[in-house]
Amino acid sequence: MKILVIGSGGREHTLCWKLKAGKGVEKIFCAPGNAGIAKDAECVSIPVDDLDALAKFAEKSCIDLTVVGPEVPLCAGIADLFRERGLAVFGPDKSGAELEGSKAFSKEFMKKYGIATAKSATFTSKNDAYAYIRANIVGKPGIVVKADGLAAGKGVIVAANEEEALRGVDQCFSGDFGKAGESVLIEELLIGEEASILALTDGITILPLASSQDHKRIGEGDTGLNTGGMGAYSPAPVVTEALFAEIKENVLDRFLDGVKAEKMDFRGIIYAGIMVTKDGPKVLEFNVRFGDPETQAVLMRLESDLADVMLKTATKSLSEVELQWSSEPAVCVVMAAGGYPGAYNKGDIIEGLDEAAATGAVVFHAGTAMKDGKIVTCGGRVLGITAKGANIAEAAASAYNAVGKISWSGANYRKDIAYRAL
Ligand code: AMP
Ligand code: GLY
C-alpha cells in the first residue's frame, strides 16, 4: 500500500512513523513534511492547501490511501475532491469539517443532537456582543469569547472579567483573527478538568481511541498564554471507565446520530475537547482531525496496524476493526522556540537529536528544517519527545531524560507535563 500523509507537524510525523510499521505498507509520502518526517517518508513539496496539486500527485503516484492531518484542507473540501476522483481518503467531507470550521455551526449541531456543551450566543454586531456580556457576566467567575472560524488555535479568549471580555470582542471585530472573527461566540465559562477524546468513525461505526490530556498553556501550572499544546499524556486518569462510557453514549453516539441525519460523509477522526464539570462532561469544541500533541502520546500506545485501521475507516469497514492498546502510559513533552507563542527565532541549530533517540524515546519533529546538512528550528513548536513507561511517572522521566540531551539557543519546554496525573 502507498500512503500520502498531508501536513508538516508533530502529528504528521507521528502518523508517518506509525503508518510505516504497517504490514502492507510499501511507501509513505508526506506533503510537505519536515526534516524529521524525511527519515520516515519521502517529502513532497506541495502545500497543504493546494488541493488540486495534491490530488494530481495522488493520482500520478497511485496512492492507495491519503491521510489528511490538519483542518485547513479538510475545511476546504479535500476529502470531497479526492472521493470525486475515486481516491481513498481519511478525513471528513466539507460538511463534516464545518464542525471545526465554524464554532457557531458546531454549537447548533450539539444543540440539535442533545450533546452537552457550554451555553452560548453568536453575534455579528459588537454592540450586541457587549450587551450580552454585560448582562451575563454578573456574579460569574468569567466568560469566554470565541472567534467563530478557524484561527489556528488562537481566537479563544477566556476572560476573567467584563473588561477582558469586551477587549476580546474588540480583538475579534478588529480583524485580529481575520475572517474567523467576523462572527463571535460568547460562552458560559465551564469549570473542571479537561480531557481529549478522539474517535475513529466511518459514518457507520464509531470507535474511541485511548483518552489523553494536553497542556495548552505555555507556563508551568497551566499559566500564561494558550498555545497549540505544550505536551500530552495518555491515558488521562480523569477519564474513568464510567466517565468514558458516559462520553461514548452522550457525546460520541449522539455525534454519530447527527452525522447520519445530516448526511455528512464523515470518515476520519472526531476529536471532542471535553470539560469534566460537576454536572458531567461537556463538549468545549469539536475538531475533525487528530490533536497535536495528543496524537504523539496516543499513537505511541496503539498496538494495532494503523494503516489497516485507516484504510478500513476510509472504505467504510470500520466495524471490522478492534483496537489493541499497550497498558503502558505515554508522555509527550513539546520543546518550543523561545518566545513562542509570541514572536520567535528560526534557523537555530538543534543539537543532541541522536543522543535523545538513543535513550529509547521517540523524537517527533514539528517545526524543523534541514539547512546546510544540519537540522534547524523553523517553527514555534519544534519537537515532541515521547516515551512510554510502566506508569506515568516513569514515562515522564524517560521523556524528560531525552529532552535533557537536546539543546538549541532559546529552547523552552514545560517541566511539569503530566503533573495532573502524578
Ligand atoms: P477551544 O479551541 O474551543 O477548545 O478553546 C481552547 C481552550 O480554551 C480550551 O481547551 C479550554 O481550555 C478553553 N475554553 C474554551 N471554551 C471554554 C469554556 N466554555 N469554559 C472554559 N474554558 C474554555
Ligand atoms: N492539542 C489541541 C489541538 O490539537 O487542537
JSON list of N, CA and C and ligand atoms in Angstrom, two decimals, residues 11 71 100 153 196 213-216 227-232 271 285 287 289-295 381, ligand 2:
[
{"chain": "A", "resi": 11, "resn": "ARG", "atom": "N", "xyz": [2.19, 15.94, 14.74]},
{"chain": "A", "resi": 11, "resn": "ARG", "atom": "CA", "xyz": [1.11, 14.97, 14.49]},
{"chain": "A", "resi": 11, "resn": "ARG", "atom": "C", "xyz": [1.39, 14.15, 13.23]},
{"chain": "A", "resi": 71, "resn": "GLU", "atom": "N", "xyz": [-6.68, 20.71, 9.73]},
{"chain": "A", "resi": 71, "resn": "GLU", "atom": "CA", "xyz": [-8.07, 21.06, 9.46]},
{"chain": "A", "resi": 71, "resn": "GLU", "atom": "C", "xyz": [-8.25, 21.91, 8.20]},
{"chain": "A", "resi": 100, "resn": "GLU", "atom": "N", "xyz": [-15.60, 21.83, 12.83]},
{"chain": "A", "resi": 100, "resn": "GLU", "atom": "CA", "xyz": [-14.43, 22.55, 13.35]},
{"chain": "A", "resi": 100, "resn": "GLU", "atom": "C", "xyz": [-14.33, 23.93, 12.72]},
{"chain": "A", "resi": 153, "resn": "GLY", "atom": "N", "xyz": [-5.79, 27.78, 16.45]},
{"chain": "A", "resi": 153, "resn": "GLY", "atom": "CA", "xyz": [-5.61, 27.59, 17.90]},
{"chain": "A", "resi": 153, "resn": "GLY", "atom": "C", "xyz": [-5.69, 28.88, 18.69]},
{"chain": "A", "resi": 196, "resn": "SER", "atom": "N", "xyz": [-9.12, 15.05, 26.27]},
{"chain": "A", "resi": 196, "resn": "SER", "atom": "CA", "xyz": [-9.37, 14.93, 24.84]},
{"chain": "A", "resi": 196, "resn": "SER", "atom": "C", "xyz": [-9.81, 13.50, 24.53]},
{"chain": "A", "resi": 213, "resn": "GLN", "atom": "N", "xyz": [-4.74, 13.86, 27.57]},
{"chain": "A", "resi": 213, "resn": "GLN", "atom": "CA", "xyz": [-4.92, 15.23, 28.05]},
{"chain": "A", "resi": 213, "resn": "GLN", "atom": "C", "xyz": [-3.75, 16.05, 27.55]},
{"chain": "A", "resi": 214, "resn": "ASP", "atom": "N", "xyz": [-4.01, 17.21, 27.05]},
{"chain": "A", "resi": 214, "resn": "ASP", "atom": "CA", "xyz": [-2.89, 18.05, 26.64]},
{"chain": "A", "resi": 214, "resn": "ASP", "atom": "C", "xyz": [-2.75, 19.24, 27.58]},
{"chain": "A", "resi": 215, "resn": "HIS", "atom": "N", "xyz": [-1.66, 19.96, 27.43]},
{"chain": "A", "resi": 215, "resn": "HIS", "atom": "CA", "xyz": [-1.37, 21.13, 28.27]},
{"chain": "A", "resi": 215, "resn": "HIS", "atom": "C", "xyz": [-1.31, 22.32, 27.33]},
{"chain": "A", "resi": 216, "resn": "LYS", "atom": "N", "xyz": [-2.39, 23.11, 27.33]},
{"chain": "A", "resi": 216, "resn": "LYS", "atom": "CA", "xyz": [-2.49, 24.18, 26.32]},
{"chain": "A", "resi": 216, "resn": "LYS", "atom": "C", "xyz": [-1.70, 25.43, 26.67]},
{"chain": "A", "resi": 227, "resn": "THR", "atom": "N", "xyz": [-1.41, 27.94, 23.82]},
{"chain": "A", "resi": 227, "resn": "THR", "atom": "CA", "xyz": [-0.54, 27.53, 22.71]},
{"chain": "A", "resi": 227, "resn": "THR", "atom": "C", "xyz": [-1.26, 26.44, 21.93]},
{"chain": "A", "resi": 228, "resn": "GLY", "atom": "N", "xyz": [-0.62, 25.90, 20.93]},
{"chain": "A", "resi": 228, "resn": "GLY", "atom": "CA", "xyz": [-1.17, 24.73, 20.23]},
{"chain": "A", "resi": 228, "resn": "GLY", "atom": "C", "xyz": [-1.16, 23.50, 21.12]},
{"chain": "A", "resi": 229, "resn": "GLY", "atom": "N", "xyz": [-0.36, 23.51, 22.18]},
{"chain": "A", "resi": 229, "resn": "GLY", "atom": "CA", "xyz": [-0.23, 22.35, 23.07]},
{"chain": "A", "resi": 229, "resn": "GLY", "atom": "C", "xyz": [1.24, 22.13, 23.40]},
{"chain": "A", "resi": 230, "resn": "MET", "atom": "N", "xyz": [1.57, 22.12, 24.68]},
{"chain": "A", "resi": 230, "resn": "MET", "atom": "CA", "xyz": [2.97, 22.03, 25.12]},
{"chain": "A", "resi": 230, "resn": "MET", "atom": "C", "xyz": [3.35, 20.64, 25.61]},
{"chain": "A", "resi": 231, "resn": "GLY", "atom": "N", "xyz": [2.42, 19.71, 25.56]},
{"chain": "A", "resi": 231, "resn": "GLY", "atom": "CA", "xyz": [2.71, 18.36, 25.99]},
{"chain": "A", "resi": 231, "resn": "GLY", "atom": "C", "xyz": [1.42, 17.61, 26.19]},
{"chain": "A", "resi": 232, "resn": "ALA", "atom": "N", "xyz": [1.51, 16.29, 26.25]},
{"chain": "A", "resi": 232, "resn": "ALA", "atom": "CA", "xyz": [0.29, 15.48, 26.42]},
{"chain": "A", "resi": 232, "resn": "ALA", "atom": "C", "xyz": [0.64, 14.16, 27.06]},
{"chain": "A", "resi": 271, "resn": "TYR", "atom": "N", "xyz": [-12.64, 14.67, 17.23]},
{"chain": "A", "resi": 271, "resn": "TYR", "atom": "CA", "xyz": [-11.90, 14.96, 18.45]},
{"chain": "A", "resi": 271, "resn": "TYR", "atom": "C", "xyz": [-12.84, 15.81, 19.30]},
{"chain": "A", "resi": 285, "resn": "GLU", "atom": "N", "xyz": [-15.32, 21.84, 22.37]},
{"chain": "A", "resi": 285, "resn": "GLU", "atom": "CA", "xyz": [-15.19, 22.05, 20.93]},
{"chain": "A", "resi": 285, "resn": "GLU", "atom": "C", "xyz": [-15.09, 20.69, 20.26]},
{"chain": "A", "resi": 287, "resn": "ASN", "atom": "N", "xyz": [-13.06, 18.98, 17.02]},
{"chain": "A", "resi": 287, "resn": "ASN", "atom": "CA", "xyz": [-12.10, 19.10, 15.93]},
{"chain": "A", "resi": 287, "resn": "ASN", "atom": "C", "xyz": [-12.31, 17.89, 15.03]},
{"chain": "A", "resi": 289, "resn": "ARG", "atom": "N", "xyz": [-9.99, 16.19, 13.24]},
{"chain": "A", "resi": 289, "resn": "ARG", "atom": "CA", "xyz": [-8.65, 15.70, 12.91]},
{"chain": "A", "resi": 289, "resn": "ARG", "atom": "C", "xyz": [-7.99, 15.27, 14.21]},
{"chain": "A", "resi": 290, "resn": "PHE", "atom": "N", "xyz": [-6.84, 14.63, 14.08]},
{"chain": "A", "resi": 290, "resn": "PHE", "atom": "CA", "xyz": [-6.09, 14.25, 15.27]},
{"chain": "A", "resi": 290, "resn": "PHE", "atom": "C", "xyz": [-5.60, 15.51, 16.00]},
{"chain": "A", "resi": 291, "resn": "GLY", "atom": "N", "xyz": [-5.47, 15.42, 17.32]},
{"chain": "A", "resi": 291, "resn": "GLY", "atom": "CA", "xyz": [-4.91, 16.53, 18.09]},
{"chain": "A", "resi": 291, "resn": "GLY", "atom": "C", "xyz": [-3.39, 16.48, 18.06]},
{"chain": "A", "resi": 292, "resn": "ASP", "atom": "N", "xyz": [-2.80, 17.63, 18.23]},
{"chain": "A", "resi": 292, "resn": "ASP", "atom": "CA", "xyz": [-1.34, 17.72, 18.27]},
{"chain": "A", "resi": 292, "resn": "ASP", "atom": "C", "xyz": [-1.02, 18.51, 19.54]},
{"chain": "A", "resi": 293, "resn": "PRO", "atom": "N", "xyz": [-0.43, 17.94, 20.58]},
{"chain": "A", "resi": 293, "resn": "PRO", "atom": "CA", "xyz": [0.38, 16.71, 20.63]},
{"chain": "A", "resi": 293, "resn": "PRO", "atom": "C", "xyz": [-0.32, 15.47, 21.20]},
{"chain": "A", "resi": 294, "resn": "GLU", "atom": "N", "xyz": [-1.65, 15.42, 21.27]},
{"chain": "A", "resi": 294, "resn": "GLU", "atom": "CA", "xyz": [-2.29, 14.22, 21.80]},
{"chain": "A", "resi": 294, "resn": "GLU", "atom": "C", "xyz": [-1.90, 12.98, 20.98]},
{"chain": "A", "resi": 295, "resn": "THR", "atom": "N", "xyz": [-1.83, 13.17, 19.65]},
{"chain": "A", "resi": 295, "resn": "THR", "atom": "CA", "xyz": [-1.52, 12.05, 18.75]},
{"chain": "A", "resi": 295, "resn": "THR", "atom": "C", "xyz": [-0.22, 11.35, 19.14]},
{"chain": "A", "resi": 381, "resn": "ARG", "atom": "N", "xyz": [6.46, 25.39, 17.75]},
{"chain": "A", "resi": 381, "resn": "ARG", "atom": "CA", "xyz": [6.65, 24.10, 18.40]},
{"chain": "A", "resi": 381, "resn": "ARG", "atom": "C", "xyz": [7.64, 23.32, 17.53]},
{"chain": "B", "resi": 2, "resn": "GLY", "atom": "N1", "xyz": [-3.91, 19.95, 21.09]},
{"chain": "B", "resi": 2, "resn": "GLY", "atom": "C1", "xyz": [-5.06, 20.65, 20.69]},
{"chain": "B", "resi": 2, "resn": "GLY", "atom": "C2", "xyz": [-5.42, 20.52, 19.29]},
{"chain": "B", "resi": 2, "resn": "GLY", "atom": "O1", "xyz": [-4.82, 19.78, 18.54]},
{"chain": "B", "resi": 2, "resn": "GLY", "atom": "O2", "xyz": [-6.36, 21.19, 18.87]}
]
